[in-house]
Amino acid sequence: MKTLKSHLKVFPLFLILITFYVNNETHADTFFYDTHRVDRCAKIINLEEFPEITLIGFVQGPMVKQYESYKITKDLCLHKGYKFNILDIYTTKNSKFTELDLNDLEIITEKRTSGGSHQTDSGEWVKSTYDYFRPKNFQLLFPNLESYGGYADDRTAPQTKEIVEYQLEKDSNENLFLYKAKKILEHDSKKLKTEHYSIPISKEIIHFPDTLSNSLEGTSAAYLRSKNIIGGFPDGEFKGSRPVNRAELAKFLLLAKGIQVDDLKNNKQFSDVLDGEWYVKYVMKAAEMDIINGYPSGNFKPAQTVNTAEFLKMIAHTFELYTGSDTGYRYKDVQKDDWFHKYAPIAQGYKLFPSQAPNYEYLNPEKELTRNEIAIALTKLLKYIK
């Protein structure tokens, strides 16, 4: 052993190979000389504060056939089996969880790029991809949580164990998120150091479970969600194909503009807006700011869907966009005497609707807009004018 150690000092980058067992299979790992193993226990410590939900650990990777999943309980050390596996944390309501079998979930498969490349049989170099799995009936709460240990330098990091505590929290829109609250470093069960972390001001962007994370719709919805502009439905899904109504859009636009919305009442201004409904304060604020107006009949029509022309007028009023030019567009279905013609350049100038590209021949002013289309348009506009 003395001879071996002397050789290791001569070649400090020499790697020692060790074998270990995961799920009754033999694997190999390496570590550098003058380092030691550090175990990690990552756990969620305040589950009891959210009795209405269940958290699920979802594992996939090279040491898993397709996926493995397990119910997370308080103070359970989360595991993913092997360091190259991925551990995603999902959530669902208790009532829904009891109806599902964790060993037989409905799975959605996405193709993702790995960051590397490989050469095809024809000699062409292409980006490497892999299959990424996610359960259809759960909502993603925290992607790729690191629960696996590692190695530390003998001279600068004496700890042999890390205890990482995560906590659940809700933001101002009642959206649930998970954040790292504390890390405890130990050496042979003796506490060395404790590090505390504050609640993040802006949480990590989380994609909706019914969207593709590499799609324009999925990334736009996730971006607006991270800004607390658009939320999901009670089942956690985004439901991008659904049309957007006037009440919903009033909320989206006010939040996108960063407007403080007080608890306003209708006071019989609109005959079809009933005090007590979730949208009253947004409708009244939008009407007050001349973003969305009512009808001559005295109605607001909160449940009426929004079309392209109406949306352009609303964002022009919200963000005070320039509408002084009667030119600057080439839409064949927009005429000079159309009430919305001065808003048409906004769609083309900010490229709000990718489906119109590359020629931008038709605005489709009467087309009702979906949540996907609104999410894309708002995201493009916000990133342009910020």
mmCIF file of C-alpha atoms in Angstrom:
data_model
loop_
_atom_site.group_PDB
_atom_site.id
_atom_site.type_symbol
_atom_site.label_atom_id
_atom_site.label_comp_id
_atom_site.label_asym_id
_atom_site.label_seq_id
_atom_site.Cartn_x
_atom_site.Cartn_y
_atom_site.Cartn_z
ATOM 1 C CA MET A 1 0.000 0.000 0.000
ATOM 2 C CA LYS A 2 2.915 2.319 0.716
ATOM 3 C CA THR A 3 4.235 1.768 -2.823
ATOM 4 C CA LEU A 4 0.817 2.441 -4.330
ATOM 5 C CA LYS A 5 0.389 5.673 -2.360
ATOM 6 C CA SER A 6 3.774 6.963 -3.434
ATOM 7 C CA HIS A 7 2.816 6.413 -7.072
ATOM 8 C CA LEU A 8 -0.443 8.224 -6.515
ATOM 9 C CA LYS A 9 1.404 11.273 -5.199
ATOM 10 C CA VAL A 10 3.538 11.343 -8.330
ATOM 11 C CA PHE A 11 0.407 11.236 -10.521
ATOM 12 C CA PRO A 12 -2.144 13.361 -8.600
ATOM 13 C CA LEU A 13 -4.773 12.978 -11.318
ATOM 14 C CA PHE A 14 -4.736 9.208 -11.032
ATOM 15 C CA LEU A 15 -8.255 7.932 -10.441
ATOM 16 C CA ILE A 16 -9.194 5.172 -8.052
ATOM 17 C CA LEU A 17 -11.959 2.883 -9.258
ATOM 18 C CA ILE A 18 -14.444 1.568 -6.748
ATOM 19 C CA THR A 19 -17.432 -0.663 -7.290
ATOM 20 C CA PHE A 20 -20.743 -0.553 -5.510
ATOM 21 C CA TYR A 21 -24.242 -1.923 -5.822
ATOM 22 C CA VAL A 22 -27.428 -0.109 -6.842
ATOM 23 C CA ASN A 23 -30.645 -2.089 -7.053
ATOM 24 C CA ASN A 24 -28.677 -5.347 -6.954
ATOM 25 C CA GLU A 25 -26.598 -4.326 -9.969
ATOM 26 C CA THR A 26 -22.860 -3.667 -9.952
ATOM 27 C CA HIS A 27 -21.674 -0.196 -11.006
ATOM 28 C CA ALA A 28 -18.387 1.663 -10.888
ATOM 29 C CA ASP A 29 -17.426 5.089 -9.639
ATOM 30 C CA THR A 30 -14.187 7.043 -9.380
ATOM 31 C CA PHE A 31 -12.665 9.562 -7.028
ATOM 32 C CA PHE A 32 -9.441 11.498 -6.880
ATOM 33 C CA TYR A 33 -6.612 10.971 -4.444
ATOM 34 C CA ASP A 34 -6.842 13.127 -1.294
ATOM 35 C CA THR A 35 -10.638 13.172 -1.456
ATOM 36 C CA HIS A 36 -13.322 11.427 0.564
ATOM 37 C CA ARG A 37 -16.913 10.408 0.092
ATOM 38 C CA VAL A 38 -19.663 12.857 1.174
ATOM 39 C CA ASP A 39 -23.161 11.488 1.630
ATOM 40 C CA ARG A 40 -26.166 13.705 1.007
ATOM 41 C CA CYS A 41 -29.625 13.569 2.535
ATOM 42 C CA ALA A 42 -32.016 15.885 0.687
ATOM 43 C CA LYS A 43 -35.434 16.062 2.314
ATOM 44 C CA ILE A 44 -38.625 18.139 2.453
ATOM 45 C CA ILE A 45 -39.329 19.214 6.003
ATOM 46 C CA ASN A 46 -42.744 20.927 6.042
ATOM 47 C CA LEU A 47 -45.047 18.534 4.189
ATOM 48 C CA GLU A 48 -47.505 18.566 7.084
ATOM 49 C CA GLU A 49 -48.338 22.203 6.280
ATOM 50 C CA PHE A 50 -49.855 21.086 2.966
ATOM 51 C CA PRO A 51 -52.069 18.101 3.876
ATOM 52 C CA GLU A 52 -54.133 18.386 0.689
ATOM 53 C CA ILE A 53 -51.294 17.365 -1.656
ATOM 54 C CA THR A 54 -48.993 14.420 -2.282
ATOM 55 C CA LEU A 55 -45.427 14.737 -3.572
ATOM 56 C CA ILE A 56 -43.900 12.114 -5.850
ATOM 57 C CA GLY A 57 -40.252 11.433 -6.607
ATOM 58 C CA PHE A 58 -39.867 10.505 -10.287
ATOM 59 C CA VAL A 59 -36.539 8.899 -11.251
ATOM 60 C CA GLN A 60 -35.216 8.263 -14.759
ATOM 61 C CA GLY A 61 -31.793 7.759 -16.236
ATOM 62 C CA PRO A 62 -29.171 5.196 -17.271
ATOM 63 C CA MET A 63 -29.732 2.950 -14.243
ATOM 64 C CA VAL A 64 -33.535 2.846 -14.618
ATOM 65 C CA LYS A 65 -35.373 0.822 -17.265
ATOM 66 C CA GLN A 66 -37.852 3.632 -17.961
ATOM 67 C CA TYR A 67 -38.812 5.280 -14.701
ATOM 68 C CA GLU A 68 -39.215 4.649 -10.992
ATOM 69 C CA SER A 69 -41.504 6.659 -8.726
ATOM 70 C CA TYR A 70 -42.213 6.834 -5.023
ATOM 71 C CA LYS A 71 -44.322 8.806 -2.576
ATOM 72 C CA ILE A 72 -42.383 11.421 -0.626
ATOM 73 C CA THR A 73 -42.949 11.592 3.114
ATOM 74 C CA LYS A 74 -41.704 14.096 5.665
ATOM 75 C CA ASP A 75 -37.951 13.866 6.376
ATOM 76 C CA LEU A 76 -37.488 11.048 3.847
ATOM 77 C CA CYS A 77 -34.008 11.196 2.346
ATOM 78 C CA LEU A 78 -34.829 11.541 -1.331
ATOM 79 C CA HIS A 79 -33.041 9.089 -3.583
ATOM 80 C CA LYS A 80 -32.418 8.608 -7.269
ATOM 81 C CA GLY A 81 -30.304 5.423 -7.236
ATOM 82 C CA TYR A 82 -27.275 6.682 -9.141
ATOM 83 C CA LYS A 83 -25.608 10.048 -9.737
ATOM 84 C CA PHE A 84 -26.404 10.172 -13.475
ATOM 85 C CA ASN A 85 -30.103 9.542 -12.909
ATOM 86 C CA ILE A 86 -32.550 12.458 -12.815
ATOM 87 C CA LEU A 87 -34.881 13.056 -9.866
ATOM 88 C CA ASP A 88 -37.885 15.294 -10.618
ATOM 89 C CA ILE A 89 -40.396 16.217 -7.916
ATOM 90 C CA TYR A 90 -44.066 16.175 -8.910
ATOM 91 C CA THR A 91 -47.230 17.035 -7.013
ATOM 92 C CA THR A 92 -50.888 16.099 -7.173
ATOM 93 C CA LYS A 93 -53.980 16.304 -4.993
ATOM 94 C CA ASN A 94 -54.469 13.483 -2.498
ATOM 95 C CA SER A 95 -57.792 12.506 -4.053
ATOM 96 C CA LYS A 96 -56.138 12.050 -7.444
ATOM 97 C CA PHE A 97 -53.115 10.225 -6.034
ATOM 98 C CA THR A 98 -55.216 7.449 -4.500
ATOM 99 C CA GLU A 99 -56.609 6.585 -7.945
ATOM 100 C CA LEU A 100 -53.181 6.041 -9.525
ATOM 101 C CA ASP A 101 -50.645 3.219 -9.538
ATOM 102 C CA LEU A 102 -47.090 4.581 -9.268
ATOM 103 C CA ASN A 103 -45.806 1.540 -11.136
ATOM 104 C CA ASP A 104 -48.178 2.016 -14.063
ATOM 105 C CA LEU A 105 -48.406 5.727 -14.830
ATOM 106 C CA GLU A 106 -49.455 7.300 -18.116
ATOM 107 C CA ILE A 107 -46.181 8.643 -19.494
ATOM 108 C CA ILE A 108 -45.431 11.429 -21.992
ATOM 109 C CA THR A 109 -42.130 11.131 -23.880
ATOM 110 C CA GLU A 110 -40.117 14.131 -25.095
ATOM 111 C CA LYS A 111 -36.973 14.208 -27.207
ATOM 112 C CA ARG A 112 -34.281 16.351 -25.568
ATOM 113 C CA THR A 113 -30.753 17.233 -26.639
ATOM 114 C CA SER A 114 -27.994 15.946 -24.397
ATOM 115 C CA GLY A 115 -25.426 18.646 -25.155
ATOM 116 C CA GLY A 116 -23.180 16.229 -27.006
ATOM 117 C CA SER A 117 -23.065 15.146 -30.641
ATOM 118 C CA HIS A 118 -22.472 12.000 -32.625
ATOM 119 C CA GLN A 119 -21.622 11.014 -36.165
ATOM 120 C CA THR A 120 -24.270 9.334 -38.325
ATOM 121 C CA ASP A 121 -23.626 6.489 -40.754
ATOM 122 C CA SER A 122 -23.434 9.088 -43.527
ATOM 123 C CA GLY A 123 -20.648 10.920 -41.694
ATOM 124 C CA GLU A 124 -22.748 13.896 -40.607
ATOM 125 C CA TRP A 125 -22.367 15.238 -37.067
ATOM 126 C CA VAL A 126 -25.694 15.787 -35.314
ATOM 127 C CA LYS A 127 -26.777 16.696 -31.802
ATOM 128 C CA SER A 128 -27.387 13.717 -29.553
ATOM 129 C CA THR A 129 -30.855 13.287 -28.091
ATOM 130 C CA TYR A 130 -32.434 11.200 -25.389
ATOM 131 C CA ASP A 131 -35.937 10.306 -24.254
ATOM 132 C CA TYR A 132 -37.216 12.361 -21.325
ATOM 133 C CA PHE A 133 -40.242 10.954 -19.517
ATOM 134 C CA ARG A 134 -42.853 12.737 -17.442
ATOM 135 C CA PRO A 135 -46.091 11.510 -15.871
ATOM 136 C CA LYS A 136 -49.186 12.963 -17.500
ATOM 137 C CA ASN A 137 -51.339 13.220 -14.380
ATOM 138 C CA PHE A 138 -48.874 15.060 -12.104
ATOM 139 C CA GLN A 139 -47.628 18.660 -11.989
ATOM 140 C CA LEU A 140 -43.878 19.267 -12.096
ATOM 141 C CA LEU A 141 -42.776 21.057 -8.932
ATOM 142 C CA PHE A 142 -38.960 20.901 -8.997
ATOM 143 C CA PRO A 143 -36.820 19.528 -11.854
ATOM 144 C CA ASN A 144 -33.635 17.542 -11.374
ATOM 145 C CA LEU A 145 -33.276 17.850 -7.611
ATOM 146 C CA GLU A 146 -29.756 16.777 -6.601
ATOM 147 C CA SER A 147 -30.055 14.085 -3.954
ATOM 148 C CA TYR A 148 -26.872 12.145 -4.687
ATOM 149 C CA GLY A 149 -23.676 12.639 -2.714
ATOM 150 C CA GLY A 150 -20.190 13.237 -4.032
ATOM 151 C CA TYR A 151 -16.597 13.753 -2.950
ATOM 152 C CA ALA A 152 -14.778 16.500 -1.082
ATOM 153 C CA ASP A 153 -11.156 17.534 -0.678
ATOM 154 C CA ASP A 154 -9.536 16.064 2.453
ATOM 155 C CA ARG A 155 -7.734 19.350 3.181
ATOM 156 C CA THR A 156 -10.448 21.965 2.657
ATOM 157 C CA ALA A 157 -13.765 20.180 3.199
ATOM 158 C CA PRO A 158 -13.792 17.842 6.184
ATOM 159 C CA GLN A 159 -17.545 17.122 6.045
ATOM 160 C CA THR A 160 -18.670 13.552 5.493
ATOM 161 C CA LYS A 161 -22.386 14.304 5.205
ATOM 162 C CA GLU A 162 -24.640 17.069 3.866
ATOM 163 C CA ILE A 163 -28.234 17.416 5.034
ATOM 164 C CA VAL A 164 -30.131 19.649 2.606
ATOM 165 C CA GLU A 165 -33.566 20.773 3.755
ATOM 166 C CA TYR A 166 -36.180 21.924 1.255
ATOM 167 C CA GLN A 167 -39.419 23.702 2.077
ATOM 168 C CA LEU A 168 -42.738 24.106 0.306
ATOM 169 C CA GLU A 169 -44.162 27.594 -0.101
ATOM 170 C CA LYS A 170 -46.910 29.400 -2.031
ATOM 171 C CA ASP A 171 -46.464 32.630 -3.932
ATOM 172 C CA SER A 172 -48.889 35.549 -4.080
ATOM 173 C CA ASN A 173 -50.978 33.735 -6.700
ATOM 174 C CA GLU A 174 -51.231 30.577 -4.572
ATOM 175 C CA ASN A 175 -48.821 28.694 -6.854
ATOM 176 C CA LEU A 176 -46.857 26.037 -4.980
ATOM 177 C CA PHE A 177 -43.065 25.964 -5.257
ATOM 178 C CA LEU A 178 -40.133 24.258 -3.566
ATOM 179 C CA TYR A 179 -36.900 25.915 -2.471
ATOM 180 C CA LYS A 180 -33.700 25.043 -0.626
ATOM 181 C CA ALA A 181 -33.981 26.428 2.919
ATOM 182 C CA LYS A 182 -30.980 25.068 4.803
ATOM 183 C CA LYS A 183 -27.836 22.957 4.475
ATOM 184 C CA ILE A 184 -26.113 21.264 7.422
ATOM 185 C CA LEU A 185 -22.555 19.956 7.139
ATOM 186 C CA GLU A 186 -21.506 17.101 9.437
ATOM 187 C CA HIS A 187 -18.355 15.127 10.143
ATOM 188 C CA ASP A 188 -18.964 11.705 11.666
ATOM 189 C CA SER A 189 -22.371 12.887 13.002
ATOM 190 C CA LYS A 190 -20.875 16.063 14.496
ATOM 191 C CA LYS A 191 -22.316 19.313 13.145
ATOM 192 C CA LEU A 192 -19.709 21.526 11.494
ATOM 193 C CA LYS A 193 -21.675 24.298 9.810
ATOM 194 C CA THR A 194 -25.221 25.388 8.993
ATOM 195 C CA GLU A 195 -26.088 27.514 5.959
ATOM 196 C CA HIS A 196 -29.497 29.227 5.660
ATOM 197 C CA TYR A 197 -31.117 30.343 2.402
ATOM 198 C CA SER A 198 -33.910 32.880 1.913
ATOM 199 C CA ILE A 199 -37.076 32.322 -0.091
ATOM 200 C CA PRO A 200 -36.178 33.044 -3.713
ATOM 201 C CA ILE A 201 -37.584 36.265 -5.162
ATOM 202 C CA SER A 202 -38.099 34.632 -8.535
ATOM 203 C CA LYS A 203 -38.452 30.884 -8.532
ATOM 204 C CA GLU A 204 -37.045 28.631 -11.218
ATOM 205 C CA ILE A 205 -39.099 28.445 -14.394
ATOM 206 C CA ILE A 206 -41.282 25.356 -14.235
ATOM 207 C CA HIS A 207 -43.076 24.030 -17.291
ATOM 208 C CA PHE A 208 -46.700 22.962 -17.225
ATOM 209 C CA PRO A 209 -47.101 19.166 -17.415
ATOM 210 C CA ASP A 210 -49.307 19.303 -20.531
ATOM 211 C CA THR A 211 -46.824 21.434 -22.518
ATOM 212 C CA LEU A 212 -43.617 20.457 -24.289
ATOM 213 C CA SER A 213 -40.694 22.132 -22.581
ATOM 214 C CA ASN A 214 -38.881 22.714 -25.886
ATOM 215 C CA SER A 215 -41.895 24.212 -27.683
ATOM 216 C CA LEU A 216 -42.641 27.900 -28.133
ATOM 217 C CA GLU A 217 -45.993 27.442 -26.413
ATOM 218 C CA GLY A 218 -44.446 25.588 -23.466
ATOM 219 C CA THR A 219 -41.591 28.017 -22.883
ATOM 220 C CA SER A 220 -43.908 31.037 -23.201
ATOM 221 C CA ALA A 221 -46.426 29.641 -20.725
ATOM 222 C CA ALA A 222 -43.631 28.762 -18.297
ATOM 223 C CA TYR A 223 -42.094 32.233 -18.613
ATOM 224 C CA LEU A 224 -45.400 33.960 -17.831
ATOM 225 C CA ARG A 225 -45.962 31.562 -14.965
ATOM 226 C CA SER A 226 -42.575 32.466 -13.476
ATOM 227 C CA LYS A 227 -43.653 36.128 -13.586
ATOM 228 C CA ASN A 228 -46.972 35.309 -11.852
ATOM 229 C CA ILE A 229 -48.911 36.476 -14.915
ATOM 230 C CA ILE A 230 -50.569 33.238 -15.973
ATOM 231 C CA GLY A 231 -51.382 30.283 -13.748
ATOM 232 C CA GLY A 232 -52.637 26.799 -14.378
ATOM 233 C CA PHE A 233 -55.918 25.077 -13.686
ATOM 234 C CA PRO A 234 -56.658 23.141 -10.462
ATOM 235 C CA ASP A 235 -55.225 19.964 -12.014
ATOM 236 C CA GLY A 236 -51.946 21.785 -12.706
ATOM 237 C CA GLU A 237 -52.330 21.847 -16.485
ATOM 238 C CA PHE A 238 -52.088 24.891 -18.745
ATOM 239 C CA LYS A 239 -54.735 23.792 -21.284
ATOM 240 C CA GLY A 240 -53.277 25.893 -24.065
ATOM 241 C CA SER A 241 -55.919 25.068 -26.670
ATOM 242 C CA ARG A 242 -58.678 26.726 -24.652
ATOM 243 C CA PRO A 243 -59.894 30.157 -25.811
ATOM 244 C CA VAL A 244 -59.263 33.169 -23.576
ATOM 245 C CA ASN A 245 -62.201 35.252 -22.381
ATOM 246 C CA ARG A 246 -62.369 38.963 -21.529
ATOM 247 C CA ALA A 247 -62.170 38.449 -17.764
ATOM 248 C CA GLU A 248 -59.067 36.247 -18.047
ATOM 249 C CA LEU A 249 -57.346 38.649 -20.409
ATOM 250 C CA ALA A 250 -58.053 41.580 -18.109
ATOM 251 C CA LYS A 251 -56.116 39.770 -15.383
ATOM 252 C CA PHE A 252 -53.246 38.736 -17.695
ATOM 253 C CA LEU A 253 -52.727 42.258 -19.017
ATOM 254 C CA LEU A 254 -52.829 43.985 -15.643
ATOM 255 C CA LEU A 255 -50.347 41.536 -14.150
ATOM 256 C CA ALA A 256 -48.114 41.758 -17.226
ATOM 257 C CA LYS A 257 -48.057 45.541 -16.879
ATOM 258 C CA GLY A 258 -47.289 45.233 -13.155
ATOM 259 C CA ILE A 259 -50.424 47.139 -12.102
ATOM 260 C CA GLN A 260 -51.418 47.015 -8.444
ATOM 261 C CA VAL A 261 -54.982 45.689 -8.392
ATOM 262 C CA ASP A 262 -57.017 46.625 -5.343
ATOM 263 C CA ASP A 263 -60.137 44.808 -4.217
ATOM 264 C CA LEU A 264 -62.511 46.863 -6.374
ATOM 265 C CA LYS A 265 -66.281 46.388 -6.455
ATOM 266 C CA ASN A 266 -68.608 46.629 -9.439
ATOM 267 C CA ASN A 267 -71.166 48.935 -7.805
ATOM 268 C CA LYS A 268 -73.649 48.125 -10.598
ATOM 269 C CA GLN A 269 -71.471 49.644 -13.329
ATOM 270 C CA PHE A 270 -71.804 46.447 -15.381
ATOM 271 C CA SER A 271 -75.052 44.512 -15.156
ATOM 272 C CA ASP A 272 -73.410 41.122 -15.782
ATOM 273 C CA VAL A 273 -70.448 41.491 -13.396
ATOM 274 C CA LEU A 274 -71.427 40.027 -10.050
ATOM 275 C CA ASP A 275 -69.539 41.013 -6.904
ATOM 276 C CA GLY A 276 -67.885 37.970 -5.351
ATOM 277 C CA GLU A 277 -66.567 36.532 -8.610
ATOM 278 C CA TRP A 278 -62.777 36.126 -8.833
ATOM 279 C CA TYR A 279 -62.469 38.462 -11.826
ATOM 280 C CA VAL A 280 -64.383 41.506 -10.530
ATOM 281 C CA LYS A 281 -61.338 43.512 -9.397
ATOM 282 C CA TYR A 282 -59.475 42.829 -12.655
ATOM 283 C CA VAL A 283 -62.455 43.746 -14.837
ATOM 284 C CA MET A 284 -63.089 46.968 -12.933
ATOM 285 C CA LYS A 285 -59.414 47.993 -12.993
ATOM 286 C CA ALA A 286 -59.110 47.237 -16.718
ATOM 287 C CA ALA A 287 -62.239 49.295 -17.422
ATOM 288 C CA GLU A 288 -60.956 52.144 -15.240
ATOM 289 C CA MET A 289 -57.686 52.207 -17.223
ATOM 290 C CA ASP A 290 -59.504 52.035 -20.572
ATOM 291 C CA ILE A 291 -57.846 48.699 -21.372
ATOM 292 C CA ILE A 292 -61.094 46.783 -21.885
ATOM 293 C CA ASN A 293 -64.360 48.678 -22.161
ATOM 294 C CA GLY A 294 -67.922 47.595 -21.609
ATOM 295 C CA TYR A 295 -70.712 47.541 -24.184
ATOM 296 C CA PRO A 296 -73.444 50.196 -24.790
ATOM 297 C CA SER A 297 -75.933 47.738 -23.306
ATOM 298 C CA GLY A 298 -74.258 48.116 -19.915
ATOM 299 C CA ASN A 299 -72.728 44.639 -20.043
ATOM 300 C CA PHE A 300 -69.071 43.723 -19.815
ATOM 301 C CA LYS A 301 -69.476 40.158 -21.122
ATOM 302 C CA PRO A 302 -66.651 38.662 -19.002
ATOM 303 C CA ALA A 303 -67.089 35.164 -20.461
ATOM 304 C CA GLN A 304 -66.944 36.287 -24.096
ATOM 305 C CA THR A 305 -63.857 35.110 -25.963
ATOM 306 C CA VAL A 306 -61.292 37.547 -27.365
ATOM 307 C CA ASN A 307 -60.354 37.734 -31.032
ATOM 308 C CA THR A 308 -57.158 38.963 -32.673
ATOM 309 C CA ALA A 309 -58.332 42.508 -33.399
ATOM 310 C CA GLU A 310 -59.656 43.015 -29.859
ATOM 311 C CA PHE A 311 -56.448 41.664 -28.341
ATOM 312 C CA LEU A 312 -54.307 44.082 -30.351
ATOM 313 C CA LYS A 313 -56.361 47.044 -29.184
ATOM 314 C CA MET A 314 -56.167 45.877 -25.568
ATOM 315 C CA ILE A 315 -52.379 45.465 -25.534
ATOM 316 C CA ALA A 316 -51.981 48.817 -27.318
ATOM 317 C CA HIS A 317 -53.922 50.500 -24.503
ATOM 318 C CA THR A 318 -52.173 48.492 -21.778
ATOM 319 C CA PHE A 319 -48.600 49.134 -22.897
ATOM 320 C CA GLU A 320 -49.221 52.480 -24.635
ATOM 321 C CA LEU A 321 -47.949 51.163 -27.961
ATOM 322 C CA TYR A 322 -47.641 53.543 -30.897
ATOM 323 C CA THR A 323 -50.614 53.319 -33.276
ATOM 324 C CA GLY A 324 -50.228 56.578 -35.216
ATOM 325 C CA SER A 325 -49.321 54.991 -38.538
ATOM 326 C CA ASP A 326 -51.938 53.683 -40.961
ATOM 327 C CA THR A 327 -49.226 51.816 -42.832
ATOM 328 C CA GLY A 328 -46.565 49.351 -41.828
ATOM 329 C CA TYR A 329 -48.515 46.168 -42.497
ATOM 330 C CA ARG A 330 -49.404 44.141 -45.558
ATOM 331 C CA TYR A 331 -52.378 42.136 -44.366
ATOM 332 C CA LYS A 332 -54.826 41.375 -47.167
ATOM 333 C CA ASP A 333 -57.748 41.101 -44.732
ATOM 334 C CA VAL A 334 -57.270 44.563 -43.149
ATOM 335 C CA GLN A 335 -58.889 47.548 -44.836
ATOM 336 C CA LYS A 336 -58.401 51.270 -44.176
ATOM 337 C CA ASP A 337 -61.958 51.685 -42.886
ATOM 338 C CA ASP A 338 -61.715 48.763 -40.414
ATOM 339 C CA TRP A 339 -61.874 50.009 -36.827
ATOM 340 C CA PHE A 340 -58.804 47.919 -35.929
ATOM 341 C CA HIS A 341 -56.588 48.834 -38.910
ATOM 342 C CA LYS A 342 -54.337 51.105 -36.828
ATOM 343 C CA TYR A 343 -53.521 48.231 -34.472
ATOM 344 C CA ALA A 344 -52.489 45.820 -37.254
ATOM 345 C CA PRO A 345 -48.840 47.034 -37.402
ATOM 346 C CA ILE A 346 -48.401 45.925 -33.776
ATOM 347 C CA ALA A 347 -48.916 42.275 -34.682
ATOM 348 C CA GLN A 348 -46.448 42.393 -37.530
ATOM 349 C CA GLY A 349 -43.907 44.691 -35.876
ATOM 350 C CA TYR A 350 -43.558 42.621 -32.713
ATOM 351 C CA LYS A 351 -44.112 39.315 -34.568
ATOM 352 C CA LEU A 352 -46.745 38.354 -32.023
ATOM 353 C CA PHE A 353 -48.260 35.503 -34.007
ATOM 354 C CA PRO A 354 -45.634 33.121 -35.442
ATOM 355 C CA SER A 355 -48.320 31.268 -37.425
ATOM 356 C CA GLN A 356 -48.522 34.349 -39.707
ATOM 357 C CA ALA A 357 -44.846 34.184 -40.635
ATOM 358 C CA PRO A 358 -43.049 34.561 -42.933
ATOM 359 C CA ASN A 359 -45.349 36.474 -45.287
ATOM 360 C CA TYR A 360 -47.791 38.076 -42.825
ATOM 361 C CA GLU A 361 -50.532 38.095 -45.456
ATOM 362 C CA TYR A 362 -53.524 37.545 -43.177
ATOM 363 C CA LEU A 363 -54.215 38.948 -39.721
ATOM 364 C CA ASN A 364 -57.363 36.860 -39.164
ATOM 365 C CA PRO A 365 -58.864 39.653 -37.048
ATOM 366 C CA GLU A 366 -61.961 37.706 -36.045
ATOM 367 C CA LYS A 367 -60.124 34.558 -34.974
ATOM 368 C CA GLU A 368 -60.627 33.785 -31.273
ATOM 369 C CA LEU A 369 -57.286 33.417 -29.513
ATOM 370 C CA THR A 370 -56.226 30.464 -27.391
ATOM 371 C CA ARG A 371 -54.183 30.460 -24.210
ATOM 372 C CA ASN A 372 -51.196 29.243 -26.246
ATOM 373 C CA GLU A 373 -51.474 32.155 -28.684
ATOM 374 C CA ILE A 374 -51.941 34.724 -25.910
ATOM 375 C CA ALA A 375 -48.961 33.296 -23.993
ATOM 376 C CA ILE A 376 -46.684 33.496 -27.030
ATOM 377 C CA ALA A 377 -47.798 37.019 -27.943
ATOM 378 C CA LEU A 378 -47.440 38.396 -24.405
ATOM 379 C CA THR A 379 -44.038 36.771 -23.926
ATOM 380 C CA LYS A 380 -42.727 38.191 -27.207
ATOM 381 C CA LEU A 381 -44.043 41.653 -26.351
ATOM 382 C CA LEU A 382 -42.686 41.667 -22.792
ATOM 383 C CA LYS A 383 -39.226 40.533 -23.849
ATOM 384 C CA TYR A 384 -39.155 43.190 -26.568
ATOM 385 C CA ILE A 385 -40.223 46.175 -24.492
ATOM 386 C CA LYS A 386 -38.586 45.328 -21.165
#
